[in-house]
XYZ file of C-alpha atoms in Angstrom:
620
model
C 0.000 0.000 0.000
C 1.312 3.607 -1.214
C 1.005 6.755 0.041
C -1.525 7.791 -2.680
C -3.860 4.998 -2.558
C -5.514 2.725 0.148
C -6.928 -0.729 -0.535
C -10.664 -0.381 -0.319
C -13.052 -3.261 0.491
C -14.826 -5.439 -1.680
C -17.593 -3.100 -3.431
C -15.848 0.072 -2.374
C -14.875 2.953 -5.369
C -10.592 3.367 -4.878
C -9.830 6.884 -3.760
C -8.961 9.496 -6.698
C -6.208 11.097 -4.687
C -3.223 12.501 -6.933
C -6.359 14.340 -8.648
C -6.907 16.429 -5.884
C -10.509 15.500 -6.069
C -12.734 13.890 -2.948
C -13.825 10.312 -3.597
C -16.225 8.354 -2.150
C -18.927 8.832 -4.527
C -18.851 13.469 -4.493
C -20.632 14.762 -7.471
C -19.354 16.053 -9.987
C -19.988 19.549 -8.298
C -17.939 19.231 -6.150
C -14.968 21.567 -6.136
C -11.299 20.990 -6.679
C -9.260 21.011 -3.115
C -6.969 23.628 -3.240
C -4.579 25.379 -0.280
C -1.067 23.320 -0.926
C 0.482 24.296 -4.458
C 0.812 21.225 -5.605
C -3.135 20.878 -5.986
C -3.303 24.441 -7.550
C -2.560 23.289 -10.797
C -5.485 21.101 -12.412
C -4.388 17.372 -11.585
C -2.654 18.275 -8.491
C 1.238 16.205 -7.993
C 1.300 12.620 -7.837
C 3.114 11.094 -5.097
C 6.626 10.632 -6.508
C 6.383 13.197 -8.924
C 9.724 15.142 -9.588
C 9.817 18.695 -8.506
C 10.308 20.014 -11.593
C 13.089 20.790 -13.720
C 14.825 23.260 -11.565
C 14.874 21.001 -8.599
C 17.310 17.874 -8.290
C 14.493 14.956 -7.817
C 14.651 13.319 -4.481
C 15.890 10.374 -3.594
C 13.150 7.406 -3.864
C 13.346 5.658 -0.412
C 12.818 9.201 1.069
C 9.263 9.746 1.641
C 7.872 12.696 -0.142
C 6.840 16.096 1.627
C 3.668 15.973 -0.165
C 2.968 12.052 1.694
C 3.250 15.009 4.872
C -0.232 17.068 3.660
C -2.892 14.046 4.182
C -5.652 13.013 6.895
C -7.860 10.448 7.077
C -11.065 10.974 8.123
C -11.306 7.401 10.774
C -11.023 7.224 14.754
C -7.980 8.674 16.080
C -6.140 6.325 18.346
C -5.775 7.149 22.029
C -3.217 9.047 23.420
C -0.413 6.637 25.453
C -1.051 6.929 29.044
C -3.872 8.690 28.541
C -7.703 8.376 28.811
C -9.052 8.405 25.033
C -10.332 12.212 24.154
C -14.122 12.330 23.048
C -13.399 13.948 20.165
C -10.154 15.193 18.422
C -11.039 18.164 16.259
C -10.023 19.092 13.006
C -11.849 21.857 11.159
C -13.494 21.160 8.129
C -11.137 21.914 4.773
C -12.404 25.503 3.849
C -11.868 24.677 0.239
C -14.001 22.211 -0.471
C -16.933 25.052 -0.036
C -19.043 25.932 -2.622
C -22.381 27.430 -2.548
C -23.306 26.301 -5.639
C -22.321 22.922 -4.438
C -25.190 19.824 -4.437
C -23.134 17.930 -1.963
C -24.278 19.811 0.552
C -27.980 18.787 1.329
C -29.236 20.002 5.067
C -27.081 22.865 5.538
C -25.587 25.656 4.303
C -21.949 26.990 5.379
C -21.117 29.273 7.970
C -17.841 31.426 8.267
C -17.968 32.009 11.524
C -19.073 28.400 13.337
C -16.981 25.261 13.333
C -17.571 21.940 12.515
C -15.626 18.685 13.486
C -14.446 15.671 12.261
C -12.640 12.556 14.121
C -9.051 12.146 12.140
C -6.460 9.464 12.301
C -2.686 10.078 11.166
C -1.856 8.818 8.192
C 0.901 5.604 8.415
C 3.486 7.719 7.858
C 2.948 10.300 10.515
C 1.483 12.470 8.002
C -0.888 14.802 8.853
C -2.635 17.418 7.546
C -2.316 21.169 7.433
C -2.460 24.101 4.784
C -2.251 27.874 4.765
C -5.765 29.317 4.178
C -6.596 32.701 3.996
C -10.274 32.457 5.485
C -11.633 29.240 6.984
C -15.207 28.358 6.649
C -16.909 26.097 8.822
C -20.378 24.091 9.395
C -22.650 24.479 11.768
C -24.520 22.188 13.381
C -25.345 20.695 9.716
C -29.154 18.824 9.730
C -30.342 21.460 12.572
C -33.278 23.327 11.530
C -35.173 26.618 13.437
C -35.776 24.736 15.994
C -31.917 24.193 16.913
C -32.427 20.189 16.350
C -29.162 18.107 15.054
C -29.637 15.286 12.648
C -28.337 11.827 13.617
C -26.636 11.845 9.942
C -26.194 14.311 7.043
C -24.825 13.833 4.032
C -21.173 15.586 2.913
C -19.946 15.336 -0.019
C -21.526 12.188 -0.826
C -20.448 10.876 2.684
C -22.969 9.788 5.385
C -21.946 11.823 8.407
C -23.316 10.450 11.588
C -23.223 12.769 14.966
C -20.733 12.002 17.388
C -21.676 14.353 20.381
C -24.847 13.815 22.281
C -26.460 17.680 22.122
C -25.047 20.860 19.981
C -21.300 22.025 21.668
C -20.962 25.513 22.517
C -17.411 26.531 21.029
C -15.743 29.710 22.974
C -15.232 31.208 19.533
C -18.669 31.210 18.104
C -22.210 29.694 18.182
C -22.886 25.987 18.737
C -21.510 22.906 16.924
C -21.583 19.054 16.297
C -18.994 16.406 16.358
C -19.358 14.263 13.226
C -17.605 11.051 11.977
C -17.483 9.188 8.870
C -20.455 6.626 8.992
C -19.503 2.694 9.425
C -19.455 1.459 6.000
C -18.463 4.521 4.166
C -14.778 4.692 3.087
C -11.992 6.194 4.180
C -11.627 9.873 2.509
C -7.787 11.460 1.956
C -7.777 15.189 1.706
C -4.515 17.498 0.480
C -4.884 20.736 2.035
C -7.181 19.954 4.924
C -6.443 22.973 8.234
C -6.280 21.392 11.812
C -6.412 24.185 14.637
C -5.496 21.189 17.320
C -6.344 21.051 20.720
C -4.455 23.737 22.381
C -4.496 27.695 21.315
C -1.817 30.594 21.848
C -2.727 30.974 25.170
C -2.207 27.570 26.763
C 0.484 26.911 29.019
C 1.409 23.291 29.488
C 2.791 21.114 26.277
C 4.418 17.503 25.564
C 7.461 19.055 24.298
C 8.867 22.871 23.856
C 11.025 23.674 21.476
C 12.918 27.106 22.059
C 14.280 28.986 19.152
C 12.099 30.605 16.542
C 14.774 30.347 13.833
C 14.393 28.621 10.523
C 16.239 25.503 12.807
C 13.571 25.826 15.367
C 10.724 26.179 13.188
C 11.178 23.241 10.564
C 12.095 21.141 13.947
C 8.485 21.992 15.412
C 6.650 21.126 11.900
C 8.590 17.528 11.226
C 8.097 16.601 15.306
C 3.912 18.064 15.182
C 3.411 16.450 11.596
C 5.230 13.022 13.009
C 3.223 13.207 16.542
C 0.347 15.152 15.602
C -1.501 13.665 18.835
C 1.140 15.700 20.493
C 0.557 19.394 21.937
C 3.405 20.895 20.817
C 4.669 24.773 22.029
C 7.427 27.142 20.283
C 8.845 30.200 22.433
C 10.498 32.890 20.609
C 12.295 35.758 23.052
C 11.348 38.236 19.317
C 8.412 39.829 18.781
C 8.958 38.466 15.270
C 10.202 34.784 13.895
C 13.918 34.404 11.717
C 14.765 37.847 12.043
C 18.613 36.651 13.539
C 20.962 34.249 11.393
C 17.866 32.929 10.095
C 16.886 36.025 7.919
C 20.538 37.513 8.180
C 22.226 35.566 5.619
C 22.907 35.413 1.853
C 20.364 33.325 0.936
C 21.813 30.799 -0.803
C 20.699 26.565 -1.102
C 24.003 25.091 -0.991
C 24.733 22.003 -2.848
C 26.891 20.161 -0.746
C 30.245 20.252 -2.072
C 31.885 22.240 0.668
C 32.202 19.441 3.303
C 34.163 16.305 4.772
C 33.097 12.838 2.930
C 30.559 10.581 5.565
C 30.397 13.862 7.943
C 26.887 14.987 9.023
C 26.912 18.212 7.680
C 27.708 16.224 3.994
C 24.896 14.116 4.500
C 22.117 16.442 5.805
C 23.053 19.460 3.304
C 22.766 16.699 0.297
C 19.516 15.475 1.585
C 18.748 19.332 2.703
C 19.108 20.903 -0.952
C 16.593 18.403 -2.393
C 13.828 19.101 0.177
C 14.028 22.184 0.069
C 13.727 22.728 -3.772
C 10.848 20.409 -3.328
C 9.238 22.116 -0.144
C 9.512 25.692 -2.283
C 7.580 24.114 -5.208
C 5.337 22.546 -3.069
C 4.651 26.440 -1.231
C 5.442 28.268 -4.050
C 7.936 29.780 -2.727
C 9.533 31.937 -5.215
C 13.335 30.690 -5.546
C 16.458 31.310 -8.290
C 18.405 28.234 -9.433
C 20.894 30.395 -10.638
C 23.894 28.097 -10.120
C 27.470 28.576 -8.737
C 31.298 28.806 -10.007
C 33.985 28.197 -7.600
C 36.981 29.867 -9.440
C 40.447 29.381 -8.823
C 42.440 32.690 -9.872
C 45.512 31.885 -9.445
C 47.638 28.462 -10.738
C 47.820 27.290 -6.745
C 44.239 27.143 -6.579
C 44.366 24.485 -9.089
C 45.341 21.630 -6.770
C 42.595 22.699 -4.034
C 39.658 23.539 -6.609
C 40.984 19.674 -7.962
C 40.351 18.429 -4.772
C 37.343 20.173 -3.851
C 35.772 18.784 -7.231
C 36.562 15.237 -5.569
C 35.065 16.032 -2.441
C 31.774 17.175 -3.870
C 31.849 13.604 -6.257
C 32.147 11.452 -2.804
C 29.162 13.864 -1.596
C 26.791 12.671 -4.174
C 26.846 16.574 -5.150
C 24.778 16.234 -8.694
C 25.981 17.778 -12.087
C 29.626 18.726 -11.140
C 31.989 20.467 -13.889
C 35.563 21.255 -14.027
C 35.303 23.788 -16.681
C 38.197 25.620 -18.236
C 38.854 29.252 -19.187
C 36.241 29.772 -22.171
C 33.066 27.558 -20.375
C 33.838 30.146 -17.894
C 33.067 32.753 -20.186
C 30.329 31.700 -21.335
C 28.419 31.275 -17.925
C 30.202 34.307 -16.507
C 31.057 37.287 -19.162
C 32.848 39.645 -16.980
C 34.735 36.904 -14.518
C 38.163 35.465 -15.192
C 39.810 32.286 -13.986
C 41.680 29.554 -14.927
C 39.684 26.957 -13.558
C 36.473 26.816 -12.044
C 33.817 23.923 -10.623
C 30.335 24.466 -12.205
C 27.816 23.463 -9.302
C 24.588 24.110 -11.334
C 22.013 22.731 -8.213
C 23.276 25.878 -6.240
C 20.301 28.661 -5.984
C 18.747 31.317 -3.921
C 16.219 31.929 -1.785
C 14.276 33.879 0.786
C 15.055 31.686 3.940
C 13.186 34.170 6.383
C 10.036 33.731 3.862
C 11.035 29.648 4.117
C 10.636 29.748 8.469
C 7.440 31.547 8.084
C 6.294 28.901 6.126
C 7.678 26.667 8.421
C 6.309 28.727 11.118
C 2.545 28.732 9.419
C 3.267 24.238 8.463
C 3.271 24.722 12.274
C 0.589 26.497 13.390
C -1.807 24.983 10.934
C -1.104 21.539 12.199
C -1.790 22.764 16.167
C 0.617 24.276 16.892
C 1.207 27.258 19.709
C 4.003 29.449 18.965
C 4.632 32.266 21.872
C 7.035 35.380 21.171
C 8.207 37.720 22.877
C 9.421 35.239 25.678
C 12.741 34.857 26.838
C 14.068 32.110 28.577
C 15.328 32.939 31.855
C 15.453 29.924 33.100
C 14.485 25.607 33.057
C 13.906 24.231 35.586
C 11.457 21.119 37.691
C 8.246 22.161 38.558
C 8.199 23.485 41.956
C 4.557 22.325 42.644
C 5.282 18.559 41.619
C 8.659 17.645 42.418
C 10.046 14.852 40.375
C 10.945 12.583 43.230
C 7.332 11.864 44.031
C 5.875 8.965 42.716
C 3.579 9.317 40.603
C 5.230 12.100 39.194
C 3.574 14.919 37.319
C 1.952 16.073 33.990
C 4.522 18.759 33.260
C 7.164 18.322 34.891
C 9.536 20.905 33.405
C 8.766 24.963 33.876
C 10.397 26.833 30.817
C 10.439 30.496 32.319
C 10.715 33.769 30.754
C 12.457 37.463 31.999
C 8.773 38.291 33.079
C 8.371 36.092 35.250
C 5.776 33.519 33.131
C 6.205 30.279 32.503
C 5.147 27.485 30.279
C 5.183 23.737 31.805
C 6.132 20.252 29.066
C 7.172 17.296 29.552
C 10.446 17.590 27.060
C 12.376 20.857 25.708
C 14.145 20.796 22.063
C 16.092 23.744 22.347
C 17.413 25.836 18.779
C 18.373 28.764 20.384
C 21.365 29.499 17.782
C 23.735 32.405 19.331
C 22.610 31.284 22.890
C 22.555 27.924 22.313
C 25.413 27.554 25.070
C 23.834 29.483 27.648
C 20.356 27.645 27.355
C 21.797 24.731 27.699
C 23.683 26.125 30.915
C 20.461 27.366 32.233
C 18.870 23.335 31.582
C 21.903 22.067 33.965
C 24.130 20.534 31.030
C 27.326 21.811 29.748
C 28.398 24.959 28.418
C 30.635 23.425 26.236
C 31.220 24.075 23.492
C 31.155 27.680 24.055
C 29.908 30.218 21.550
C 31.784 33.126 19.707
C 29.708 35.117 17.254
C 31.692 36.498 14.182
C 30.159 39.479 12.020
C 29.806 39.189 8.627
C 29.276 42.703 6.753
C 27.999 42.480 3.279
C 28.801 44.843 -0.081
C 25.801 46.149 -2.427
C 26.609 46.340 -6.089
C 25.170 49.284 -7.558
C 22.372 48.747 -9.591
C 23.486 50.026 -12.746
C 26.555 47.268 -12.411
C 24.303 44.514 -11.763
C 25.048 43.166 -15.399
C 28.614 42.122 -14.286
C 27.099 39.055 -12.394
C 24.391 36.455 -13.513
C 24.905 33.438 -10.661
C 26.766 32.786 -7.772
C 30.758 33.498 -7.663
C 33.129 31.920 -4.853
C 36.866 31.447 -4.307
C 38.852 28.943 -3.644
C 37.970 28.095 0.237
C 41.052 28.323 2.804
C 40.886 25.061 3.969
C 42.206 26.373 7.369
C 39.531 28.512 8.159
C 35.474 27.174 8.312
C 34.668 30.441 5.850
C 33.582 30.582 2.692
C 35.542 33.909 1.902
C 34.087 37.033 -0.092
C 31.671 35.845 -2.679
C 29.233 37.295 -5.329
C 25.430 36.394 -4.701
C 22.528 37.540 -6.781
C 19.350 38.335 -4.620
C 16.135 37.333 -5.684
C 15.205 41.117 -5.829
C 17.596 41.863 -8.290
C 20.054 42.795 -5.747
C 23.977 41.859 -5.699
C 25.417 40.966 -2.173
C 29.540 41.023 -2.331
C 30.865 39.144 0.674
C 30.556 38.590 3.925
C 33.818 38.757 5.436
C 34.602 37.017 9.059
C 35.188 39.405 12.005
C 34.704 39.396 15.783
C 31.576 40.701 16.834
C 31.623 42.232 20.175
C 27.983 41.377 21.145
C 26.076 38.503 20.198
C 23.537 40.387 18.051
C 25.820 42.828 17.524
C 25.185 44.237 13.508
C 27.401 47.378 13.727
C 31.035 47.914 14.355
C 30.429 49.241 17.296
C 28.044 47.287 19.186
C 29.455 46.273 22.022
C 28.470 43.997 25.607
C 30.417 43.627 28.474
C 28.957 40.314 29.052
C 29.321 39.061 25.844
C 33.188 39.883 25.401
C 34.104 38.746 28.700
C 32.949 35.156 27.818
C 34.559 34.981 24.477
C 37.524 36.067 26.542
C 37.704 33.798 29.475
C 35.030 30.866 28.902
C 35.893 30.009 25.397
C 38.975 28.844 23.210
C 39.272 32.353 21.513
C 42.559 33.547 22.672
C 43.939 30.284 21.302
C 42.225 30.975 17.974
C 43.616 34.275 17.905
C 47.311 33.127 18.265
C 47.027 30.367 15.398
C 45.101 32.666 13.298
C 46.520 36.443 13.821
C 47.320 36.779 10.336
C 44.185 35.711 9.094
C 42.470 38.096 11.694
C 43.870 41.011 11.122
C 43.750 40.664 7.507
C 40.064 40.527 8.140
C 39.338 43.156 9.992
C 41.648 45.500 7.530
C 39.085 44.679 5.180
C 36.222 45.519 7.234
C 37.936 49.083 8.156
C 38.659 49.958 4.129
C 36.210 49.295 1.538
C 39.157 50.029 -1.244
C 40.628 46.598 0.686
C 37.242 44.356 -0.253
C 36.887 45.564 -3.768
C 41.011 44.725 -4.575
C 39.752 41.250 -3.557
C 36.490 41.062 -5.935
C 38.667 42.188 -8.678
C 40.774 38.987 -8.761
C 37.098 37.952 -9.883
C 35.650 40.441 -11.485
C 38.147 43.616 -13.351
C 36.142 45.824 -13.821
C 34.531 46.438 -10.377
C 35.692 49.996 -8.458
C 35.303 51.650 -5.184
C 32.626 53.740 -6.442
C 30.457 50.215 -7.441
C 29.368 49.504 -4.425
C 27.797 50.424 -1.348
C 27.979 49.343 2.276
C 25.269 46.856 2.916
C 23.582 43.970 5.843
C 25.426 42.152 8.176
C 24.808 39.011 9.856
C 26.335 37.194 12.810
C 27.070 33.444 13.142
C 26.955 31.675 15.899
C 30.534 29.737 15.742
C 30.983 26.517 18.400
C 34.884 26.748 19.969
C 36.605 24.382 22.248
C 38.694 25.175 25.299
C 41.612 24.448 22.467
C 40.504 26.981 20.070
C 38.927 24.292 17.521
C 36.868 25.781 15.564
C 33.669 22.896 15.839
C 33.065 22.539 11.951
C 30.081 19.820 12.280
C 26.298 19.990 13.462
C 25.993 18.975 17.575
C 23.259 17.812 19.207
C 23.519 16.690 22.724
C 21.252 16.666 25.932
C 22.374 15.623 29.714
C 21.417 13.514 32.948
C 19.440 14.036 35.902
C 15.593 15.436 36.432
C 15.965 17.963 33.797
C 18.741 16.519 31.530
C 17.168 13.446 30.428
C 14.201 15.543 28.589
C 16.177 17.685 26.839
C 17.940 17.871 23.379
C 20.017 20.750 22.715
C 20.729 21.481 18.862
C 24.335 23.106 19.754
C 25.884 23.750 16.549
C 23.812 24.498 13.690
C 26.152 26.685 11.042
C 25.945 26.739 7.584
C 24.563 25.343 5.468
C 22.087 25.045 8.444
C 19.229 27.074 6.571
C 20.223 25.049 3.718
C 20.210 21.356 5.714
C 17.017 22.719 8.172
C 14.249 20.127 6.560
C 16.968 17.420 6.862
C 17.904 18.441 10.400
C 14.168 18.798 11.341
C 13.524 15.137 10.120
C 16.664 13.851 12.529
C 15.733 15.664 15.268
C 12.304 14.172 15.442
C 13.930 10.860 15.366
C 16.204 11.705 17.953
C 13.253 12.608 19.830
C 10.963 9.770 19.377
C 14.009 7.655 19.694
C 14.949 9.693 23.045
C 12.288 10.769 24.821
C 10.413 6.804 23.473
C 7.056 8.943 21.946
């Protein structure tokens, strides 16, 4: 049995699912779903379907993120441990209304009341959710004047039959009915169905928290709610806004891979990462540029690197890698010279900020509570319940904010990204490894000169260093970042020269590895921080790329800060950590502790391993 179609029992009419029509004997009036993309255009996508011809296909024993977007209408299971819920609610899909529509027989819709229907995850731990600009709901469909439900109704050629006793009073609107699929009738698979969940902004107590409203944080919280959609599932943010930090401070570009060690994690995930995301854009319609990348060596002892580099990417799985010579260079790039360059054509760009909001709405759609403006100040065993008793408690961890509220879970996932060491302090675990944020401040090429650059333009990477070096990136608005370069920043969120915290610069100085880094990397340093002083410095480097670039091309632009994991020794940590810790609190917690780039890139991969680290973990 697929993902697109069910074995039905003897008599029973298969489901016409990749159509993005309901089955189960609708009428032919009865309107195309609608709400994911992928059933926008008539037909809808088949499961398997490639993503189109600007997206690398994905690999076949990865399940598709459009096997993610389906419910069944069916009896949810109960909860583990817990006494089986009445009713679990999932509003009705607000596209499938149409007033025009025969299917609807006793009623007419309502956008203001909701109606209910029992669901059951899919197999997969699919479930359903769908951004919808206005939702419109049933009432209590049969009732009549009198405010009378009927024992069954028919929907879309389904027999309904009432669930709930008498008409339920929502706190949102007027009355409403519980219905289920009758016995008898099939099972009905939607694409683009809304759920609201059980729990709304305002609740307090969850199965599992994640903190960290970054593009990390955010795909983490849709793979773990779409995998455990029984699950009440809470995001805290301390911004009054979601990605606005490394997640919507960056160049923008969907890395292909080629960068990183053979058989090392952040290989693997930003392999896997690139494909999903190409698909997940399609899927949203996210607008996105496949525009492509040259890494050029300028000079002839960039050859043997750049060589090497090629290799790397071939033992990635990278797909369509070129060694091109002098002319192919040309050809792609007019106004660049090299001698030899890699062509990485499955390198693009994107919006990622636009990407976490998606995330972010994936999220909310599928019941999920996402809080901002809340801080952690601290984690810590609920002081009403203490752990030792034994019975134990509901919720036994208290997240707490700098305002003295709190939210109560049973497990934390935390993403917090340029805090990420002193969350997990605050949780009782180590502060190792320690982070050190470096600024990265970015060049605009004038507009009139944006004709020198059509795709993406690296160097040569210093092997020593984990930075990419200055680089040419077309935006998707037209835009043409130069850089970033790699300097200390002297605050964590510190986006201007002179930003400075006392708090901040003390730990890089005594907690971390930094004064170690310093001495093997003066040179390097300084260099960097020339650059950062003297624009006339920067543009001498772009015109090993690029001639006929000048002072008076560009303009200062953004800057971002990473969040960089050091040792005690001054080791730069190059790879993804994840990592948790013993004891009351320890044991339900998962710390994501090094997350740099491509970690925008690699986020639907990493989202998909952290759930499994947390089913596997926490034993969901």
């Amino acid at each position: 049995m697929n993902d697109t179609t069910r074995s039905t029992k003897k008599g029973q009419k298969p489901l016409a699912m990749v159509t993005g029509k309901v089955a189960g004997g609708g009428s032919a009036a009865s309107p195309r779903i609608r709400g994911l993309g992928v059933a926008n255009r008539p037909g809808g996508m088949a499961e398997g379907e490639a993503v189109g011809a600007r997206g690398p296909a994905t690999a076949a024993a990865r399940p598709s993120l459009a096997a993610e977007h389906r419910v069944q209408l069916s009896q949810l299971p109960p909860r583990p441990g817990r006494a089986e819920p009445t009713t679990r609610s999932l509003p009705a899909p607000s596209l499938l209304y149409s007033r025009r529509s025969t299917s609807f027989r006793r009623a007419r819709p309502s956008p203001s009341v909701l109606s209910h229907l029992r669901v059951r995850p899919l197999a997969n731990g699919g479930h359903a959710h769908a951004r919808q600009k206005r939702a419109f709901h049933w009432p209590s469909l049969g009732g009549g004047a009198g405010g009378r439900c009927a024992t069954s109704v028919e929907w879309f050629g389904l027999q309904l039959r009432r669930l709930s006793k008498g008409r339920l009073r929502r706190p949102c609107g007027p009355p409403c009915v519980t219905w289920a699929v009758s016995a008898g009738e099939p099972d009905v698979a939607l694409l683009g169905a809304s759920s609201r969940g059980d729990h709304s902004s305002s609740t307090r107590s969850f199965d599992i928290v994640i903190i960290g409203g970054g593009i990390v944080g955010l795909a983490s919280a849709r793979a773990l709610i779409l995998k455990h959609p029984r699950l009440s599932i809470g995001l805290v943010e301390k911004e009054k806004d979601l990605a606005l930090h490394q997640s919507g401070r960056n160049s923008g570009v969907i890395h292909s891979g080629i960068y990183y060690k053979p058989e090392s994690l952040k290989a693997k995930l930003c392999v896997e990462g690139a494909a999903l995301m190409y698909e997940y854009c399609n899927l949203k319609r996210i607008p996105y540029r496949q525009c492509g990348k040259l890494i050029v060596a300028v000079e002839q002892e960039e050859i043997p690197r750049l060589r090497a580099l090629y290799e790397r990417g071939l033992q990635n799985g990278v797909q369509g890698l070129r060694l091109i010579q002098q002319e192919e260079i040309k050809k792609k790039e007019p106004y660049c010279r090299g001698l030899m360059a890699i062509d990485c054509p499955y390198t693009g760009i994107v919006d990622y900020q636009q990407v976490a909001l998606s995330f972010a709405q994936d999220f909310q759609d599928a019941g999920g509570s996402i809080l901002k403006d809340f801080e952690v100040k601290d984690i810590e065993i609920t002081k009403e319940n203490p752990s030792r008793s034994k019975d134990g408690m509901n919720y036994p961890i208290a997240v707490r904010n700098t305002k003295g509220e709190e939210v109560q879970c049973h497990y934390v996932v935390t993403c917090a990204g340029l805090y990420s060491d002193r969350i997990s302090e605050l949780s009782g675990c180590s502060p190792d490894p320690q982070i050190v944020p470096f600024r990265g401040d970015y060049l605009l090429l004038k507009p009139e000169k944006g004709y020198l650059v059509k795709g993406n333009i690296y160097p040569v990477p210093d092997s020593r260093v984990p930075f990419l070096g200055v680089h040419f990136t077309p935006k998707l608005d037209g835009t043409i970042w130069l850089g970033p370069n790699a300097v200390l920043a002297f605050k964590r969120e510190g986006y201007r020269a002179f930003d400075f915290s006392a708090r901040d610069v003390m730990e890089i100085i005594l907690k971390s590895g930094f004064i170690k880094l310093l001495y093997q990397n003066f040179s390097y340093g300084t260099n960097e921080m020339y650059k950062a002083c003297f624009l006339s410095e920067t543009v001498k480097h772009l015109q090993k790329f690029i001639p006929e670039i000048t002072v008076s091309d560009v303009l200062r632009g953004p800057a971002g800060v990473r969040a960089q994991a050091l040792d005690k020794d001054g080791n730069l940590i190059d790879d993804f950590v994840f990592d948790g810790g013993s004891g009351d609190i320890g044991d339900r917690v998962l710390h994501v502790r090094n997350a740099p780039s491509p970690a925008a890139t690699s986020s639907l991969a990493i989202s998909r391993m952290i759930a499994d680290e947390v089913q596997q973990r926490f034993k969901l």
